[in-house]
Amino acid sequence: MATAEDVKKLAALARISIGEAELEKFTKEFDSILAYVGQLEKLDLPKVGAEKPALRNVMRADGEPHESGKYTEKLAAQFPERDGDYLAVKQIISHD
Amino acid sequence: MTKAPNELTIVEAARALRARELSVRELWDACHAVAVAKNPELNAFLEIFDADDAAIEAAQKRIDTEGEKAPVLCGIPLGIKDNIMIEGKIASAASKILENHKAAYDSTAIAKLKEAGALFLGRTNLDEFGMGASTEHSAFGPTKNPHDLSRVPGGSSGGSAAAVAAHLVLGAYGTDTGGSCRQPAAHCGIVGFKPTYGAISRHGIIALGSSLDQVGELGKSAEDIRILFETIRGHDPLDSTTNPEGLYPAPQVPAKLRIGVPRHLVEQEGVDAELRAVFDAALKKLEKEGHTIVDIELPMSSYALASYYIVLPAEASANLARYDGMRYGLAKRGQTLLDDYLESRTEGFGEEPKRRILIGTFVLSSGYIDAYYRKADATRAVLRKEFNDAFAKCDVVAFPTAPAPAFKFGEKSGDPVAMYLEDVFTVTANLTGMPAISVPMGSVEKEGKQLPVGMHFTAPHGAEALAFRAAEAVEEVRSA
């Protein structure tokens, strides 16, 4: 059984706030979803997935995929806050 | 012509365009006018685009000069699910968190469609980020089923399915992570397809579950689906998960198919009795046409949905971590940087993304990952083997696309697990990475309305041609 505290903790890990009003509903649903997916627990599976997969190189050759700066303005135009071509964010490390 | 231009199939329209019975402009105007008239009621489109005069003229010129050599999709108006990026257009994934997000580049699929001369009528509605089976989870209101406005069109590509079914467009693209093209196609009475994992580039597609997602096709016939698929398939240097040519052997496509039916799945609890009767009747007709029905067993399929609802939330929670209010999309600002993240994500995500992010965070957390995620992955490997073994006895595997016809709005919204059960049949193809198609097999009557139901075929990896052939076989017996 998940508790409201568990759900709160997961939400904090996922950078989401769950209000008190929603918390009870989410906790209840969380339990019913886990009960459903938990049916896998009783499965005793042969180890078919354990053998080595057939590997192939999926990397493209080194090089420039497109000319430098091609998308800069389009991407920077969507920044919530910009300083020239830089993305402006709050100070992360404080000095006091 | 007896049909209005917007009611044609892609193949019919392409022929009419080349025969000069119809101009690209007339075709566009017909679709656009019907879309503008019907969308307030259906909400299939989140945005209907204005005519792109240059593209319309270019398509017409190409058909005039190249004739039969012009790509079939040249001049054909299509619907594009709003999680597929078209440069300069909003791509919101039907989420508040991306409501103002403008695509900075074309997805590879769109680039290929532009090259083929296809036209885009608008952005179609979906469940937020593709999370749902009804479009009720769209942040911009649900889409209605054209066959009965009190019912859902299915989802998540419900907008694309409703747009094709109501003849607002000739065909549409969606994405399919657990059934998101096939289940709405079944509920709306059209054909829906999910190709082999890696057949189509996902560069420029808003990710949901990266080991499951594929771009899918929705159309009025299996022949149209084949064209929609062929136009955008292929290896892409910008997506390392795309398959190189020749990864899978080209399938032999016999005229008469061996159709494998897992009776234990078809007869499980929760499958509508009338729907099952339609399924059995369709199989009988196929048998009469010389196709063979083979009994097969896929025991692990009973655990497929449980496995899916571990893998998907896990991958979704990782994919959705990128929406943090920093670079694009909804950006709330609080006291600290942490507040910026919390407020943007809390306000930006709807209930279902939050639910799945929480589940995903849980199943990936230390102490639980073996019991859940790794167990689900192992289940998936066994399921893949079962299907591959079954294909020694049959060419395709058949079952109903969804356990029942389209349900009513609100019927399942109080119970997430009931909603998840909509995908019980379709998720198997995403978990195994195999191509799968839903084709209309008939209808069942509910409360005086005829509601379409779909037959679902799964084919081996790379054997799209077998899936198309099976769908055509159903179309043949239906019209006979």
Coordinates of C-alpha atoms in Angstrom, one line a residue:
Chain A
M1 CA 0.0 0.0 0.0
A2 CA 1.3 3.4 -1.0
T3 CA 0.9 6.2 1.5
A4 CA 0.3 9.8 0.8
E5 CA 3.8 10.4 2.0
D6 CA 5.2 8.0 -0.6
V7 CA 3.4 9.8 -3.4
K8 CA 4.5 13.2 -2.1
K9 CA 8.1 12.0 -2.1
L10 CA 7.9 10.6 -5.7
A11 CA 6.3 13.9 -6.8
A12 CA 9.2 15.8 -5.3
L13 CA 11.7 13.5 -7.1
A14 CA 9.8 14.2 -10.4
R15 CA 9.6 18.0 -9.7
I16 CA 5.9 18.1 -9.5
S17 CA 3.7 19.4 -6.6
I18 CA 0.6 17.5 -5.7
G19 CA -1.9 19.5 -3.7
E20 CA -3.6 18.0 -0.6
A21 CA -6.9 17.8 -2.5
E22 CA -5.4 15.6 -5.3
L23 CA -3.1 13.6 -3.0
E24 CA -5.8 11.2 -1.8
K25 CA -7.1 10.5 -5.3
F26 CA -3.5 10.0 -6.7
T27 CA -2.6 7.7 -3.8
K28 CA -5.7 5.5 -4.4
E29 CA -5.1 5.3 -8.1
F30 CA -1.5 4.6 -7.5
D31 CA -2.4 1.6 -5.5
S32 CA -4.9 0.2 -8.1
I33 CA -2.3 0.7 -10.9
L34 CA 0.4 -1.0 -8.9
A35 CA -1.9 -3.9 -8.0
Y36 CA -2.6 -4.4 -11.8
V37 CA 1.0 -4.2 -13.0
G38 CA 2.1 -6.2 -9.9
Q39 CA 0.6 -9.4 -11.4
L40 CA 4.0 -9.8 -13.1
E41 CA 5.5 -10.6 -9.8
K42 CA 4.1 -14.2 -9.8
L43 CA 5.6 -14.9 -13.2
D44 CA 8.5 -17.3 -13.3
L45 CA 10.3 -16.4 -16.5
P46 CA 12.9 -18.3 -18.4
K47 CA 15.9 -16.3 -19.2
V48 CA 15.3 -15.6 -22.9
G49 CA 16.2 -11.9 -22.7
A50 CA 19.6 -12.6 -21.1
E51 CA 21.5 -13.7 -24.2
K52 CA 23.7 -11.1 -26.0
P53 CA 21.7 -8.9 -28.4
A54 CA 23.0 -8.7 -32.1
L55 CA 24.8 -5.4 -32.1
R56 CA 25.4 -3.1 -35.0
N57 CA 27.0 0.4 -35.2
V58 CA 24.2 3.0 -35.3
M59 CA 26.5 6.0 -35.0
R60 CA 26.8 8.4 -37.9
A61 CA 30.2 9.4 -39.1
D62 CA 31.8 12.4 -37.4
G63 CA 31.1 15.7 -39.1
E64 CA 28.8 18.7 -39.0
P65 CA 25.2 17.6 -39.4
H66 CA 24.3 21.1 -40.5
E67 CA 26.0 24.5 -40.7
S68 CA 26.7 26.2 -37.4
G69 CA 24.0 28.6 -36.2
K70 CA 21.3 27.3 -38.6
Y71 CA 18.7 26.9 -35.8
T72 CA 20.1 29.4 -33.2
E73 CA 17.6 32.2 -33.7
K74 CA 14.6 29.9 -34.0
L75 CA 15.5 28.2 -30.7
A76 CA 16.6 31.3 -28.9
A77 CA 13.4 33.1 -29.9
Q78 CA 11.5 30.6 -27.7
F79 CA 13.7 31.2 -24.6
P80 CA 11.5 32.5 -21.7
E81 CA 14.4 34.9 -21.0
R82 CA 17.4 35.6 -23.2
D83 CA 20.5 37.6 -23.1
G84 CA 21.7 37.8 -26.7
D85 CA 22.0 34.2 -27.8
Y86 CA 22.3 33.1 -24.2
L87 CA 19.5 31.5 -22.2
A88 CA 19.1 33.5 -19.0
V89 CA 18.2 31.5 -15.8
K90 CA 18.3 32.2 -12.1
Q91 CA 21.6 32.1 -10.3
I92 CA 22.2 28.5 -9.2
I93 CA 25.2 28.8 -6.8
S94 CA 24.9 31.6 -4.3
H95 CA 27.9 33.4 -2.9
D96 CA 26.6 34.2 0.6
Chain B
M1 CA -17.8 12.0 -60.0
T2 CA -20.4 10.8 -57.5
K3 CA -18.3 11.4 -54.4
A4 CA -17.4 14.9 -53.2
P5 CA -13.6 15.5 -53.5
N6 CA -13.0 15.3 -49.7
E7 CA -14.7 11.9 -49.6
L8 CA -12.3 10.3 -52.1
T9 CA -9.6 7.9 -51.0
I10 CA -6.0 9.0 -51.7
V11 CA -5.7 6.7 -54.6
E12 CA -9.0 7.9 -56.1
A13 CA -8.0 11.5 -55.6
A14 CA -4.6 11.0 -57.2
R15 CA -6.2 9.5 -60.2
A16 CA -8.8 12.3 -60.5
L17 CA -6.0 14.9 -60.2
R18 CA -4.0 13.3 -63.0
A19 CA -7.2 12.9 -65.2
R20 CA -7.8 16.7 -64.7
E21 CA -11.2 15.9 -63.2
L22 CA -10.1 17.8 -60.1
S23 CA -7.5 20.4 -59.4
V24 CA -5.3 20.5 -56.3
R25 CA -7.0 23.8 -55.3
E26 CA -10.5 22.3 -55.6
L27 CA -9.4 19.4 -53.5
W28 CA -7.8 21.6 -50.8
D29 CA -10.9 23.9 -50.8
A30 CA -13.3 21.0 -50.4
C31 CA -11.4 19.6 -47.4
H32 CA -10.8 23.0 -45.9
A33 CA -14.4 24.0 -46.1
V34 CA -15.7 20.8 -44.6
A35 CA -13.0 20.9 -41.8
V36 CA -14.0 24.5 -41.0
A37 CA -17.7 23.6 -40.9
K38 CA -17.4 20.4 -38.9
N39 CA -14.5 21.1 -36.6
P40 CA -16.5 23.1 -34.0
E41 CA -18.6 20.0 -33.4
L42 CA -15.8 17.4 -33.7
N43 CA -12.7 19.2 -32.3
A44 CA -10.6 16.9 -34.5
F45 CA -8.2 19.8 -35.3
L46 CA -6.4 22.0 -32.8
E47 CA -5.6 24.3 -35.7
I48 CA -6.7 24.4 -39.3
F49 CA -4.0 25.9 -41.5
D50 CA -4.6 28.6 -44.1
A51 CA -4.0 27.6 -47.7
D52 CA -0.3 27.5 -48.5
D53 CA -0.7 29.0 -52.0
A54 CA 2.9 28.3 -53.1
A55 CA 2.6 24.6 -52.1
I56 CA -0.8 24.2 -53.8
E57 CA 0.6 25.7 -57.0
A58 CA 3.8 23.7 -56.9
A59 CA 1.8 20.5 -56.4
Q60 CA -0.5 21.3 -59.3
K61 CA 2.5 22.1 -61.6
R62 CA 4.2 18.9 -60.6
I63 CA 1.1 16.8 -61.5
D64 CA 0.7 18.7 -64.8
T65 CA 4.3 18.1 -65.8
E66 CA 5.1 14.8 -64.2
G67 CA 1.7 13.1 -64.5
E68 CA 1.9 9.5 -63.3
K69 CA 5.5 10.0 -62.2
A70 CA 4.5 12.6 -59.5
P71 CA 4.3 11.1 -56.0
V72 CA 0.9 9.8 -55.2
L73 CA 0.6 12.1 -52.2
C74 CA 1.3 15.2 -54.3
G75 CA -1.5 17.7 -53.7
I76 CA -3.2 15.5 -51.1
P77 CA -4.4 17.3 -47.9
L78 CA -3.5 15.4 -44.8
G79 CA -4.0 15.7 -41.1
I80 CA -0.9 15.8 -38.8
K81 CA -1.0 14.8 -35.2
D82 CA 0.1 17.6 -33.0
N83 CA 3.2 15.8 -31.7
I84 CA 4.8 15.7 -35.2
M85 CA 6.9 18.8 -35.8
I86 CA 6.2 21.1 -38.8
E87 CA 8.7 24.0 -39.0
G88 CA 7.2 27.3 -37.9
K89 CA 3.9 25.7 -36.6
I90 CA 2.9 25.1 -33.0
A91 CA 3.6 21.5 -31.8
S92 CA 1.8 21.3 -28.5
A93 CA 1.3 17.5 -28.0
A94 CA -2.1 18.8 -26.6
S95 CA -0.3 19.9 -23.5
K96 CA -0.4 23.3 -21.7
I97 CA 3.3 22.9 -21.1
L98 CA 3.9 23.1 -24.9
E99 CA 1.0 25.4 -25.8
N100 CA 3.3 28.1 -27.2
H101 CA 6.0 25.7 -28.5
K102 CA 6.9 26.5 -32.1
A103 CA 8.7 23.8 -34.1
A104 CA 12.2 25.0 -35.0
Y105 CA 12.6 22.4 -37.7
D106 CA 10.7 19.8 -39.8
S107 CA 10.5 16.3 -38.5
T108 CA 12.0 13.9 -41.0
A109 CA 8.5 12.5 -41.8
I110 CA 7.3 16.0 -42.6
A111 CA 10.4 16.8 -44.7
K112 CA 9.6 13.7 -46.7
L113 CA 6.0 14.6 -47.1
K114 CA 6.9 18.1 -48.3
E115 CA 9.3 16.6 -50.8
A116 CA 6.4 14.4 -52.1
G117 CA 4.2 17.5 -52.5
A118 CA 1.7 16.6 -49.8
L119 CA -0.4 19.4 -48.2
F120 CA -1.1 19.8 -44.5
L121 CA -4.6 20.8 -43.5
G122 CA -3.9 21.2 -39.8
R123 CA -2.7 19.9 -36.4
T124 CA -4.9 17.1 -35.1
N125 CA -6.0 16.5 -31.4
L126 CA -4.6 13.8 -29.1
D127 CA -4.5 12.7 -25.5
E128 CA -1.8 14.8 -23.9
F129 CA 1.6 13.5 -25.1
G130 CA -0.2 10.5 -26.5
M131 CA -1.3 9.3 -23.0
G132 CA -4.7 7.9 -23.3
A133 CA -7.2 6.0 -25.4
S134 CA -10.0 8.5 -25.8
T135 CA -8.6 12.1 -26.4
E136 CA -10.3 12.9 -23.0
H137 CA -6.8 13.7 -21.7
S138 CA -6.2 16.5 -24.3
A139 CA -5.6 19.8 -22.6
F140 CA -7.7 21.4 -25.3
G141 CA -10.9 19.4 -25.0
P142 CA -11.8 15.9 -26.4
T143 CA -12.5 15.0 -30.0
K144 CA -15.9 13.5 -30.8
N145 CA -16.5 10.3 -32.6
P146 CA -18.2 11.1 -36.0
H147 CA -20.3 7.9 -35.7
D148 CA -21.9 9.0 -32.4
L149 CA -21.0 12.4 -30.9
S150 CA -21.6 11.1 -27.4
R151 CA -18.8 8.6 -27.7
V152 CA -15.0 8.9 -27.8
P153 CA -13.1 8.5 -31.1
G154 CA -10.4 6.4 -29.3
G155 CA -6.9 7.7 -28.8
S156 CA -4.4 8.9 -28.5
S157 CA -4.6 9.8 -32.3
G158 CA -8.3 10.4 -32.0
G159 CA -8.2 13.7 -33.8
S160 CA -6.5 12.1 -36.8
A161 CA -8.9 9.2 -36.9
A162 CA -12.0 11.5 -36.6
A163 CA -10.7 13.8 -39.3
V164 CA -10.3 10.9 -41.8
A165 CA -13.6 9.2 -40.8
A166 CA -15.5 12.5 -41.2
H167 CA -13.8 13.2 -44.5
L168 CA -12.1 16.4 -43.4
V169 CA -8.8 15.0 -44.9
L170 CA -8.0 12.1 -47.2
G171 CA -5.5 10.6 -44.8
A172 CA -3.6 11.4 -41.6
Y173 CA -0.6 10.6 -39.6
G174 CA -0.4 9.8 -35.9
T175 CA 1.9 8.1 -33.5
D176 CA 1.4 4.7 -32.0
T177 CA 2.9 3.8 -28.6
G178 CA 0.4 1.2 -27.4
G179 CA -2.3 1.3 -30.0
S180 CA -2.8 5.0 -30.6
C181 CA -3.4 4.7 -34.3
R182 CA -5.0 1.3 -34.5
Q183 CA -7.6 1.7 -31.6
P184 CA -9.0 5.1 -32.8
A185 CA -9.1 3.7 -36.4
A186 CA -11.2 0.8 -35.1
H187 CA -13.5 3.1 -33.2
C188 CA -13.9 5.5 -36.1
G189 CA -14.3 2.8 -38.8
I190 CA -11.1 3.4 -40.8
V191 CA -7.8 1.7 -41.3
G192 CA -4.9 2.4 -38.8
F193 CA -1.4 1.1 -38.9
K194 CA 1.7 0.9 -36.8
P195 CA 4.9 -0.1 -38.7
T196 CA 7.8 -2.2 -37.5
Y197 CA 9.8 -0.5 -34.7
G198 CA 12.4 1.6 -36.4
A199 CA 10.8 1.7 -39.9
I200 CA 10.1 5.4 -39.8
S201 CA 12.3 8.1 -38.4
R202 CA 11.3 9.7 -35.1
H203 CA 13.5 12.8 -35.6
G204 CA 11.2 15.7 -34.8
I205 CA 8.5 13.5 -33.1
I206 CA 7.6 14.5 -29.5
A207 CA 8.8 11.4 -27.5
L208 CA 6.5 9.3 -25.2
G209 CA 7.9 5.8 -24.8
S210 CA 11.1 5.5 -26.8
S211 CA 11.2 1.7 -27.0
L212 CA 7.6 1.6 -28.2
D213 CA 6.9 4.8 -30.3
Q214 CA 6.3 4.7 -34.0
V215 CA 4.8 7.1 -36.5
G216 CA 1.5 5.5 -37.7
E217 CA -0.8 6.0 -40.6
L218 CA -4.6 6.5 -40.7
G219 CA -6.6 6.2 -43.9
K220 CA -9.7 5.0 -45.7
S221 CA -8.2 1.9 -47.2
A222 CA -5.3 -0.5 -46.8
E223 CA -4.0 0.7 -50.2
D224 CA -3.9 4.3 -48.9
I225 CA -2.1 3.2 -45.8
R226 CA 0.6 1.5 -47.9
I227 CA 1.2 4.8 -49.7
L228 CA 1.2 6.9 -46.5
F229 CA 3.8 4.4 -45.0
E230 CA 6.0 4.1 -48.1
T231 CA 6.3 7.9 -48.5
I232 CA 8.0 8.4 -45.1
R233 CA 9.7 5.1 -44.3
G234 CA 13.4 4.5 -44.3
H235 CA 16.7 4.9 -42.5
D236 CA 17.5 8.3 -41.2
P237 CA 21.0 9.5 -40.1
L238 CA 19.2 11.8 -37.6
D239 CA 17.6 8.9 -35.8
S240 CA 19.9 6.1 -34.8
T241 CA 16.9 3.8 -33.9
T242 CA 15.8 3.6 -37.6
N243 CA 16.4 0.3 -39.3
P244 CA 18.9 0.1 -42.1
E245 CA 17.7 -1.3 -45.4
G246 CA 17.7 -5.1 -45.5
L247 CA 17.7 -5.6 -41.7
Y248 CA 14.7 -7.9 -42.1
P249 CA 14.2 -10.3 -45.0
A250 CA 11.5 -9.3 -47.5
P251 CA 8.4 -11.4 -46.8
Q252 CA 6.7 -13.8 -49.2
V253 CA 3.2 -12.6 -49.6
P254 CA 0.9 -15.5 -50.5
A255 CA -2.5 -14.9 -52.1
K256 CA -4.1 -17.1 -49.5
L257 CA -3.0 -16.4 -45.9
R258 CA -2.6 -18.6 -42.9
I259 CA -4.3 -16.5 -40.1
G260 CA -3.3 -17.4 -36.5
V261 CA -6.0 -16.8 -33.9
P262 CA -5.2 -17.0 -30.2
R263 CA -8.7 -18.1 -29.0
H264 CA -7.7 -17.8 -25.3
L265 CA -7.2 -14.0 -25.9
V266 CA -10.3 -13.5 -28.0
E267 CA -12.5 -15.3 -25.5
Q268 CA -11.1 -13.6 -22.4
E269 CA -13.4 -11.7 -20.0
G270 CA -14.2 -8.2 -21.0
V271 CA -14.5 -8.8 -24.7
D272 CA -17.9 -7.6 -25.9
A273 CA -20.0 -10.6 -27.0
E274 CA -21.4 -8.9 -30.1
L275 CA -18.0 -7.7 -31.2
R276 CA -16.7 -11.3 -30.8
A277 CA -19.6 -12.5 -33.0
V278 CA -18.6 -10.0 -35.7
F279 CA -15.0 -11.1 -35.4
D280 CA -15.9 -14.8 -35.8
A281 CA -18.2 -14.1 -38.7
A282 CA -15.4 -12.1 -40.5
L283 CA -13.0 -15.1 -39.9
K284 CA -15.6 -17.4 -41.4
K285 CA -15.8 -15.3 -44.5
L286 CA -12.0 -15.2 -44.8
E287 CA -12.0 -19.0 -44.5
K288 CA -14.6 -19.2 -47.3
E289 CA -12.3 -17.2 -49.5
G290 CA -9.6 -19.8 -49.1
H291 CA -7.6 -18.3 -46.2
T292 CA -6.7 -20.8 -43.5
I293 CA -7.5 -20.2 -39.8
V294 CA -4.8 -21.7 -37.5
D295 CA -5.2 -22.0 -33.7
I296 CA -2.2 -20.5 -31.9
E297 CA -1.2 -19.9 -28.3
L298 CA 0.3 -16.7 -27.0
P299 CA 0.2 -17.2 -23.2
M300 CA 2.4 -14.3 -22.3
S301 CA -0.1 -11.9 -24.0
S302 CA -2.2 -12.1 -20.8
Y303 CA 0.7 -10.2 -19.1
A304 CA 1.4 -7.8 -22.0
L305 CA -0.7 -4.9 -20.7
A306 CA 0.8 -5.1 -17.2
S307 CA 4.3 -5.2 -18.7
Y308 CA 3.4 -2.2 -20.9
Y309 CA 2.1 -0.1 -18.0
I310 CA 5.5 -0.5 -16.4
V311 CA 7.7 0.1 -19.4
L312 CA 5.6 3.0 -20.8
P313 CA 5.4 5.2 -17.6
A314 CA 9.1 4.5 -16.9
E315 CA 10.1 5.8 -20.3
A316 CA 7.6 8.6 -20.3
S317 CA 8.8 9.9 -17.0
A318 CA 12.3 10.0 -18.4
N319 CA 11.2 11.7 -21.7
L320 CA 9.0 14.2 -19.9
A321 CA 11.8 15.3 -17.6
R322 CA 13.0 17.7 -20.3
Y323 CA 10.0 19.9 -19.9
D324 CA 11.3 22.1 -17.1
G325 CA 10.2 25.6 -18.1
M326 CA 13.7 26.7 -18.9
R327 CA 14.2 26.7 -22.7
Y328 CA 10.7 26.7 -24.3
G329 CA 7.1 26.1 -23.4
L330 CA 5.3 27.2 -20.3
A331 CA 7.7 29.0 -18.0
K332 CA 6.5 29.9 -14.5
R333 CA 8.8 31.8 -12.2
G334 CA 9.0 31.5 -8.4
Q335 CA 11.4 32.3 -5.7
T336 CA 14.1 29.8 -6.5
L337 CA 15.2 27.8 -9.5
L338 CA 13.5 24.7 -7.9
D339 CA 10.3 26.7 -7.7
D340 CA 10.6 27.5 -11.4
Y341 CA 10.7 23.8 -12.2
L342 CA 8.0 22.8 -9.8
E343 CA 5.6 25.6 -10.8
S344 CA 6.1 25.1 -14.6
R345 CA 5.7 21.3 -14.4
T346 CA 2.8 21.4 -12.0
E347 CA 0.8 23.9 -14.0
G348 CA 1.9 22.6 -17.4
F349 CA 1.2 18.9 -17.1
G350 CA -2.4 17.5 -17.0
E351 CA -3.5 14.7 -14.6
E352 CA -2.6 11.7 -16.8
P353 CA 1.0 12.8 -17.5
K354 CA 1.4 13.5 -13.7
R355 CA 0.0 10.0 -12.9
R356 CA 2.4 8.3 -15.3
I357 CA 5.4 10.4 -14.3
L358 CA 4.7 9.3 -10.7
I359 CA 4.3 5.6 -11.6
G360 CA 7.4 5.8 -13.8
T361 CA 9.5 7.4 -11.1
F362 CA 8.4 4.7 -8.7
V363 CA 9.1 1.7 -11.0
L364 CA 12.5 3.1 -11.8
S365 CA 13.5 3.9 -8.3
S366 CA 16.2 2.0 -6.5
G367 CA 14.8 -1.1 -4.8
Y368 CA 11.9 -1.5 -7.2
I369 CA 13.6 -1.5 -10.6
D370 CA 14.2 -5.3 -10.6
A371 CA 10.7 -6.2 -9.4
Y372 CA 9.1 -3.9 -12.0
Y373 CA 11.0 -2.6 -14.9
R374 CA 13.4 -5.5 -15.4
K375 CA 10.6 -8.0 -14.9
A376 CA 8.5 -6.2 -17.5
D377 CA 11.4 -6.2 -19.9
A378 CA 11.9 -10.0 -19.4
T379 CA 8.2 -10.5 -20.0
R380 CA 8.5 -8.6 -23.2
A381 CA 11.4 -10.8 -24.4
V382 CA 9.2 -13.9 -23.8
L383 CA 6.3 -12.3 -25.6
R384 CA 8.5 -11.5 -28.7
K385 CA 9.6 -15.2 -28.8
E386 CA 6.0 -16.5 -28.6
F387 CA 5.0 -14.3 -31.5
N388 CA 8.1 -15.3 -33.5
D389 CA 7.3 -19.0 -32.8
A390 CA 3.7 -18.5 -33.8
F391 CA 4.8 -17.1 -37.2
A392 CA 6.3 -20.5 -38.0
K393 CA 2.6 -21.7 -38.2
C394 CA 0.9 -18.6 -39.6
D395 CA 1.5 -15.5 -41.7
V396 CA -0.3 -13.1 -39.5
V397 CA -1.9 -13.1 -36.0
A398 CA -5.5 -11.9 -35.8
F399 CA -7.6 -10.6 -32.9
P400 CA -10.1 -7.7 -32.3
T401 CA -8.4 -4.3 -32.2
A402 CA -10.2 -3.2 -29.0
P403 CA -12.3 -5.3 -26.6
A404 CA -15.5 -3.3 -27.3
P405 CA -16.7 -0.5 -29.6
A406 CA -16.2 3.2 -28.7
F407 CA -17.3 4.0 -25.2
K408 CA -19.1 7.1 -23.9
F409 CA -17.4 10.2 -22.7
G410 CA -16.7 9.9 -19.0
E411 CA -17.4 6.2 -18.8
K412 CA -13.8 5.3 -17.9
S413 CA -12.4 8.6 -16.7
G414 CA -12.8 7.7 -13.0
D415 CA -10.8 4.5 -13.3
P416 CA -7.3 4.7 -15.0
V417 CA -7.0 0.8 -15.1
A418 CA -10.3 0.5 -17.0
M419 CA -9.0 3.0 -19.6
Y420 CA -5.7 1.1 -19.8
L421 CA -7.6 -2.1 -20.7
E422 CA -8.6 -0.4 -24.0
D423 CA -5.1 -1.2 -25.2
V424 CA -5.1 -4.9 -24.1
F425 CA -4.8 -6.2 -27.6
T426 CA -2.8 -3.5 -29.3
V427 CA 0.1 -3.1 -26.9
T428 CA 1.5 -6.5 -27.9
A429 CA 2.7 -5.1 -31.2
N430 CA 4.5 -2.2 -29.5
L431 CA 6.1 -4.5 -27.0
T432 CA 7.4 -6.9 -29.7
G433 CA 8.1 -4.1 -32.2
M434 CA 6.1 -5.9 -34.9
P435 CA 4.0 -4.2 -37.6
A436 CA 0.2 -4.3 -37.0
I437 CA -2.9 -3.0 -38.7
S438 CA -6.5 -2.4 -37.8
V439 CA -9.1 -2.7 -40.5
P440 CA -12.9 -2.3 -40.2
M441 CA -14.6 -5.7 -39.9
G442 CA -18.2 -4.6 -39.4
S443 CA -20.3 -2.9 -36.8
V444 CA -22.2 -3.6 -33.6
E445 CA -25.4 -1.8 -32.6
K446 CA -25.4 0.0 -29.3
E447 CA -28.3 2.2 -28.2
G448 CA -29.6 2.4 -31.8
K449 CA -26.3 3.5 -33.3
Q450 CA -24.1 1.4 -35.6
L451 CA -20.6 1.5 -34.2
P452 CA -17.6 0.3 -36.2
V453 CA -15.3 -2.4 -34.9
G454 CA -11.8 -3.4 -36.2
M455 CA -9.9 -6.6 -36.8
H456 CA -6.3 -6.4 -35.9
F457 CA -3.4 -8.2 -37.7
T458 CA 0.1 -8.5 -36.4
A459 CA 2.9 -9.5 -38.9
P460 CA 6.5 -10.5 -38.4
H461 CA 9.2 -7.8 -38.1
G462 CA 9.7 -6.0 -41.5
A463 CA 6.7 -7.8 -43.0
E464 CA 4.5 -4.7 -43.5
A465 CA 3.4 -6.2 -46.8
L466 CA 1.7 -9.2 -45.0
A467 CA -0.2 -6.8 -42.7
F468 CA -1.4 -4.9 -45.8
R469 CA -2.4 -8.1 -47.6
A470 CA -4.4 -9.3 -44.5
A471 CA -6.2 -5.9 -44.3
E472 CA -7.0 -6.1 -48.0
A473 CA -8.4 -9.6 -47.6
V474 CA -10.8 -8.3 -45.0
E475 CA -11.8 -5.4 -47.3
E476 CA -12.4 -7.9 -50.1
V477 CA -14.8 -10.0 -48.0
R478 CA -16.5 -6.9 -46.6
S479 CA -17.3 -5.5 -50.0
A480 CA -18.3 -9.0 -51.4

